[in-house]
Amino acid sequence: MNNPEPRTKAAAPNALTVDLEDWYHGCCSAAAPPVPAEQRRVRRNTESILSLLADCRVQATFFVLGSVAEQDPFLVPMIAAAGHEISSHGYSHTLAPLLGPEKFREELRLTAAIIAAQSGSPPAGFRAPQWSLGSATPWAMEILQQEGCLYDSSYNPLPFVGNRRGPCAPFAIGTRGGSILEIPPMVTPSPIGNLPTGGGWGFRCFPLSLIRRSMQALNDAGAPAVLYLHPREMEAFGPRLPLSPLQSFLSYGPRSDAAGRLRELLSRFSFQTMKELALWASA
Ligand SMILES: [Zn+2]
């Protein structure tokens, strides 16, 4: 009988999160224009992610963009049937400060209704497009609490895209109606500031050994490591938006290695869904 590969026992649950959007939703401040069905890539790339997750026996959390779920009503049922958590990424992928409180609530409700109709239950969590909650959206947490969110994962402790001095472990944000658990993605502290090792270009560019050590250090300290991925990162030569050189590097960089890196980490560490992580952190 073959012995299974030894797994590193994590001190805290980790989570793999997928921002379920298409290739044309990257680096934009407003809603993306409609793209013909034959140019969409999200279904095939999601199937690749689901196959990887099944191989590694990991349950992940998908932050679903409502407009994408609406365009392809087979996506959410396919993901939910595989046992993964369906959470919300808003509807149009417009940055939260541009939406304002009324539209923000409207998008939350619309996406929650689509997810509930397609998966059988409303989302328990939320992630804003491009980590766009912060000092410019003081109204957001109260709205999320009122709309029934158990947790949020929109605050990234990074310079430029988030709050560089923000907490790196889950923390509660109080509102008048109660608190919401904020679950930030993994970063790696360094002398020049926090490095984005939990996803995006940092996940694809930094040495895998650094990402492994960062996860282990968090787990050893009793904290979870939260990784994030976009379906477009599963194909090295997929379509690209016409972006500035810097934006292009941040969005595409060395994209081909994301799946191989994930497979290694999914096999080595323990993972649960974000909802399970939120319940663990709140216990
Ligand atoms: Zn997004």
Short mmCIF file of C-alpha atoms and ligand atoms in Angstrom, two decimals:
data_model
loop_
_atom_site.label_atom_id
_atom_site.label_comp_id
_atom_site.label_asym_id
_atom_site.label_seq_id
_atom_site.Cartn_x
_atom_site.Cartn_y
_atom_site.Cartn_z
CA MET A 1 0.00 0.00 0.00
CA ASN A 2 1.35 3.45 -0.95
CA ASN A 3 1.77 5.93 1.85
CA PRO A 4 0.25 9.33 1.05
CA GLU A 5 2.62 12.29 0.58
CA PRO A 6 3.25 13.86 4.01
CA ARG A 7 1.44 17.19 4.41
CA THR A 8 2.57 20.11 6.49
CA LYS A 9 0.06 20.41 9.31
CA ALA A 10 -1.13 23.99 9.35
CA ALA A 11 -1.74 25.69 12.69
CA ALA A 12 -4.59 27.66 11.10
CA PRO A 13 -6.76 27.03 8.04
CA ASN A 14 -5.59 28.63 4.80
CA ALA A 15 -7.84 29.63 1.92
CA LEU A 16 -7.55 29.75 -1.84
CA THR A 17 -9.82 32.41 -3.30
CA VAL A 18 -10.70 32.93 -6.96
CA ASP A 19 -12.01 36.26 -8.23
CA LEU A 20 -14.39 34.87 -10.84
CA GLU A 21 -14.22 37.32 -13.72
CA ASP A 22 -13.12 37.24 -17.35
CA TRP A 23 -9.90 38.42 -19.03
CA TYR A 24 -11.32 41.85 -19.84
CA HIS A 25 -12.14 42.74 -16.22
CA GLY A 26 -8.56 43.48 -15.16
CA CYS A 27 -7.21 46.96 -14.32
CA CYS A 28 -10.34 48.95 -14.96
CA SER A 29 -12.13 51.53 -12.87
CA ALA A 30 -15.56 51.25 -14.48
CA ALA A 31 -17.74 48.45 -15.83
CA ALA A 32 -16.18 46.59 -18.78
CA PRO A 33 -18.03 46.77 -22.13
CA PRO A 34 -19.90 43.64 -23.25
CA VAL A 35 -17.77 41.03 -25.04
CA PRO A 36 -19.25 38.51 -27.54
CA ALA A 37 -19.73 35.01 -26.14
CA GLU A 38 -17.09 33.49 -28.45
CA GLN A 39 -14.44 35.81 -26.98
CA ARG A 40 -15.11 34.89 -23.36
CA ARG A 41 -12.58 32.67 -21.61
CA VAL A 42 -13.90 32.42 -18.09
CA ARG A 43 -15.65 29.03 -18.49
CA ARG A 44 -12.64 27.14 -19.82
CA ASN A 45 -10.25 28.71 -17.31
CA THR A 46 -12.63 27.97 -14.44
CA GLU A 47 -12.80 24.35 -15.57
CA SER A 48 -8.98 24.24 -15.35
CA ILE A 49 -9.12 25.60 -11.80
CA LEU A 50 -11.83 23.11 -10.80
CA SER A 51 -9.78 20.26 -12.21
CA LEU A 52 -6.72 21.36 -10.22
CA LEU A 53 -8.79 21.69 -7.04
CA ALA A 54 -10.29 18.24 -7.55
CA ASP A 55 -6.82 16.74 -8.04
CA CYS A 56 -5.62 18.33 -4.80
CA ARG A 57 -8.89 17.70 -2.93
CA VAL A 58 -9.18 21.33 -1.89
CA GLN A 59 -12.38 23.34 -1.41
CA ALA A 60 -11.94 26.98 -2.45
CA THR A 61 -13.95 30.18 -2.34
CA PHE A 62 -15.04 31.85 -5.58
CA PHE A 63 -15.82 35.58 -5.41
CA VAL A 64 -18.26 35.70 -8.30
CA LEU A 65 -18.90 38.77 -10.42
CA GLY A 66 -22.67 38.96 -10.82
CA SER A 67 -22.55 40.04 -14.46
CA VAL A 68 -20.38 37.04 -15.35
CA ALA A 69 -22.72 34.62 -13.54
CA GLU A 70 -25.65 36.17 -15.37
CA GLN A 71 -23.95 35.86 -18.77
CA ASP A 72 -23.09 32.19 -18.20
CA PRO A 73 -25.68 30.62 -15.88
CA PHE A 74 -23.83 27.27 -15.91
CA LEU A 75 -20.75 28.62 -14.14
CA VAL A 76 -22.01 29.02 -10.56
CA PRO A 77 -23.90 25.69 -10.50
CA MET A 78 -20.77 23.95 -11.86
CA ILE A 79 -18.60 25.44 -9.10
CA ALA A 80 -21.15 24.86 -6.34
CA ALA A 81 -21.70 21.25 -7.42
CA ALA A 82 -17.98 20.64 -6.81
CA GLY A 83 -18.45 21.75 -3.19
CA HIS A 84 -16.80 25.16 -3.36
CA GLU A 85 -18.05 28.30 -1.64
CA ILE A 86 -19.76 30.96 -3.78
CA SER A 87 -19.17 34.49 -2.53
CA SER A 88 -19.68 37.95 -4.08
CA HIS A 89 -17.35 40.17 -6.16
CA GLY A 90 -20.08 42.75 -6.87
CA TYR A 91 -21.86 43.00 -10.21
CA SER A 92 -20.10 45.27 -12.70
CA HIS A 93 -16.46 45.34 -11.48
CA THR A 94 -16.69 49.10 -10.96
CA LEU A 95 -14.42 50.34 -8.16
CA ALA A 96 -16.45 50.88 -4.96
CA PRO A 97 -15.68 54.63 -4.52
CA LEU A 98 -17.03 55.26 -8.02
CA LEU A 99 -20.24 53.38 -7.27
CA GLY A 100 -21.12 55.33 -4.11
CA PRO A 101 -23.26 53.84 -1.33
CA GLU A 102 -26.56 53.47 -3.20
CA LYS A 103 -25.13 51.74 -6.26
CA PHE A 104 -22.83 49.66 -4.06
CA ARG A 105 -25.84 48.30 -2.16
CA GLU A 106 -27.76 47.80 -5.40
CA GLU A 107 -24.91 45.74 -6.89
CA LEU A 108 -24.60 43.69 -3.69
CA ARG A 109 -28.30 42.83 -3.77
CA LEU A 110 -28.34 42.06 -7.47
CA THR A 111 -25.35 39.73 -7.24
CA ALA A 112 -26.67 38.05 -4.08
CA ALA A 113 -29.98 37.36 -5.85
CA ILE A 114 -28.21 35.87 -8.89
CA ILE A 115 -25.99 33.68 -6.69
CA ALA A 116 -28.92 32.55 -4.53
CA ALA A 117 -30.95 31.62 -7.62
CA GLN A 118 -28.05 29.72 -9.20
CA SER A 119 -26.50 28.02 -6.14
CA GLY A 120 -29.40 27.77 -3.69
CA SER A 121 -27.97 30.08 -1.02
CA PRO A 122 -26.86 33.71 -0.79
CA PRO A 123 -23.16 34.62 -0.49
CA ALA A 124 -21.64 34.90 3.01
CA GLY A 125 -18.75 37.14 1.97
CA PHE A 126 -17.62 39.93 -0.33
CA ARG A 127 -14.49 41.14 -2.10
CA ALA A 128 -14.46 44.51 -3.86
CA PRO A 129 -12.88 44.86 -7.32
CA GLN A 130 -9.20 45.79 -7.01
CA TRP A 131 -9.29 45.97 -3.18
CA SER A 132 -11.24 49.20 -3.53
CA LEU A 133 -12.68 49.50 0.00
CA GLY A 134 -10.89 51.86 2.39
CA SER A 135 -10.82 55.49 3.48
CA ALA A 136 -12.80 56.53 0.37
CA THR A 137 -15.68 54.19 1.27
CA PRO A 138 -16.51 54.82 4.97
CA TRP A 139 -20.10 53.66 4.29
CA ALA A 140 -19.21 50.24 2.88
CA MET A 141 -18.87 48.08 5.98
CA GLU A 142 -22.21 49.13 7.40
CA ILE A 143 -23.89 48.29 4.10
CA LEU A 144 -22.15 44.91 3.97
CA GLN A 145 -23.29 44.18 7.54
CA GLN A 146 -26.86 45.24 6.75
CA GLU A 147 -26.88 43.03 3.65
CA GLY A 148 -25.92 39.97 5.70
CA CYS A 149 -22.21 39.60 4.96
CA LEU A 150 -20.35 37.45 7.48
CA TYR A 151 -16.91 38.49 6.24
CA ASP A 152 -15.17 40.83 3.81
CA SER A 153 -11.85 40.38 2.01
CA SER A 154 -11.33 43.76 0.32
CA TYR A 155 -8.54 45.29 2.44
CA ASN A 156 -5.06 44.50 1.19
CA PRO A 157 -2.13 45.58 3.40
CA LEU A 158 -0.09 46.79 0.42
CA PRO A 159 1.13 50.18 -0.79
CA PHE A 160 -0.71 51.69 -3.80
CA VAL A 161 -3.65 49.26 -3.90
CA GLY A 162 -4.49 49.16 -0.20
CA ASN A 163 -3.38 50.32 3.23
CA ARG A 164 0.31 49.53 3.65
CA ARG A 165 -0.05 49.63 7.45
CA GLY A 166 -3.21 47.55 7.56
CA PRO A 167 -3.41 44.34 9.63
CA CYS A 168 -2.08 41.17 8.00
CA ALA A 169 -4.32 38.78 9.98
CA PRO A 170 -8.15 38.64 10.25
CA PHE A 171 -9.65 41.47 12.31
CA ALA A 172 -13.12 42.73 13.19
CA ILE A 173 -14.49 46.00 11.81
CA GLY A 174 -17.29 47.45 13.90
CA THR A 175 -20.43 49.04 12.46
CA ARG A 176 -23.55 50.39 14.16
CA GLY A 177 -25.33 47.10 13.49
CA GLY A 178 -22.51 44.74 14.48
CA SER A 179 -19.08 43.78 13.29
CA ILE A 180 -17.77 42.20 10.12
CA LEU A 181 -14.70 40.02 9.98
CA GLU A 182 -12.08 41.38 7.59
CA ILE A 183 -9.82 38.68 6.11
CA PRO A 184 -6.84 40.18 4.25
CA PRO A 185 -4.84 38.32 1.61
CA MET A 186 -1.33 37.12 2.43
CA VAL A 187 1.56 39.57 2.16
CA THR A 188 5.19 39.12 3.16
CA PRO A 189 6.77 41.84 5.33
CA SER A 190 10.11 43.14 4.05
CA PRO A 191 12.38 46.17 4.69
CA ILE A 192 10.78 47.94 1.71
CA GLY A 193 7.23 47.17 2.82
CA ASN A 194 4.78 44.32 2.43
CA LEU A 195 5.27 42.20 -0.70
CA PRO A 196 2.21 40.88 -2.61
CA THR A 197 3.01 37.18 -2.29
CA GLY A 198 -0.63 36.07 -1.87
CA GLY A 199 -1.65 36.54 -5.50
CA GLY A 200 -1.30 38.48 -8.73
CA TRP A 201 2.12 39.39 -10.10
CA GLY A 202 3.84 38.78 -6.75
CA PHE A 203 2.54 35.21 -6.57
CA ARG A 204 3.80 34.57 -10.09
CA CYS A 205 7.17 36.38 -9.78
CA PHE A 206 8.64 35.85 -6.31
CA PRO A 207 10.51 32.58 -5.60
CA LEU A 208 8.11 29.81 -4.66
CA SER A 209 10.29 29.14 -1.60
CA LEU A 210 9.48 32.65 -0.33
CA ILE A 211 5.74 32.06 -0.76
CA ARG A 212 6.02 28.71 1.03
CA ARG A 213 7.96 30.25 3.91
CA SER A 214 5.47 33.11 4.17
CA MET A 215 2.56 30.67 4.46
CA GLN A 216 4.38 28.58 7.03
CA ALA A 217 5.34 31.67 9.08
CA LEU A 218 1.71 32.79 9.21
CA ASN A 219 0.52 29.33 10.17
CA ASP A 220 3.21 29.01 12.84
CA ALA A 221 1.95 32.31 14.28
CA GLY A 222 -1.60 30.91 14.36
CA ALA A 223 -2.78 32.99 11.38
CA PRO A 224 -4.24 31.84 8.06
CA ALA A 225 -2.66 32.45 4.64
CA VAL A 226 -5.16 33.63 2.03
CA LEU A 227 -4.18 33.24 -1.62
CA TYR A 228 -6.02 34.74 -4.60
CA LEU A 229 -6.20 33.89 -8.28
CA HIS A 230 -8.02 35.03 -11.41
CA PRO A 231 -9.18 32.53 -14.06
CA ARG A 232 -7.20 34.45 -16.72
CA GLU A 233 -3.97 33.53 -14.89
CA MET A 234 -4.52 29.89 -15.88
CA GLU A 235 -3.57 30.53 -19.53
CA ALA A 236 -0.18 31.95 -20.45
CA PHE A 237 -1.17 33.25 -23.88
CA GLY A 238 -4.74 34.38 -23.37
CA PRO A 239 -6.10 37.68 -24.69
CA ARG A 240 -4.80 40.85 -23.08
CA LEU A 241 -6.09 44.35 -22.56
CA PRO A 242 -4.15 47.27 -24.11
CA LEU A 243 -2.54 48.52 -20.89
CA SER A 244 0.44 50.71 -19.97
CA PRO A 245 3.74 48.77 -19.58
CA LEU A 246 3.45 48.86 -15.77
CA GLN A 247 -0.19 47.77 -15.72
CA SER A 248 0.61 45.09 -18.28
CA PHE A 249 3.38 43.67 -16.08
CA LEU A 250 1.16 43.73 -13.00
CA SER A 251 -1.70 42.02 -14.83
CA TYR A 252 0.17 39.51 -16.97
CA GLY A 253 3.87 39.19 -15.97
CA PRO A 254 5.06 35.56 -16.08
CA ARG A 255 1.58 34.11 -16.07
CA SER A 256 2.38 30.56 -17.11
CA ASP A 257 3.60 29.41 -13.71
CA ALA A 258 0.48 30.14 -11.63
CA ALA A 259 -1.06 26.66 -11.96
CA GLY A 260 2.18 24.77 -11.20
CA ARG A 261 2.81 26.90 -8.14
CA LEU A 262 -0.71 26.43 -6.91
CA ARG A 263 -0.52 22.67 -7.28
CA GLU A 264 2.59 22.59 -5.10
CA LEU A 265 1.02 24.76 -2.37
CA LEU A 266 -2.36 23.03 -2.45
CA SER A 267 -0.62 19.69 -1.93
CA ARG A 268 1.61 20.91 0.89
CA PHE A 269 -0.75 23.00 3.07
CA SER A 270 -4.27 22.56 4.45
CA PHE A 271 -7.07 24.67 2.98
CA GLN A 272 -10.67 25.45 3.87
CA THR A 273 -13.23 27.86 2.47
CA MET A 274 -13.34 31.51 3.55
CA LYS A 275 -16.63 30.93 5.35
CA GLU A 276 -15.04 28.11 7.36
CA LEU A 277 -12.05 30.35 8.01
CA ALA A 278 -14.35 33.15 9.19
CA LEU A 279 -16.14 30.81 11.58
CA TRP A 280 -12.77 29.51 12.84
CA ALA A 281 -11.49 33.06 13.39
CA SER A 282 -14.68 34.13 15.15
CA ALA A 283 -14.80 31.13 17.48
ZN ZN B 1 -11.81 41.57 -9.83
#
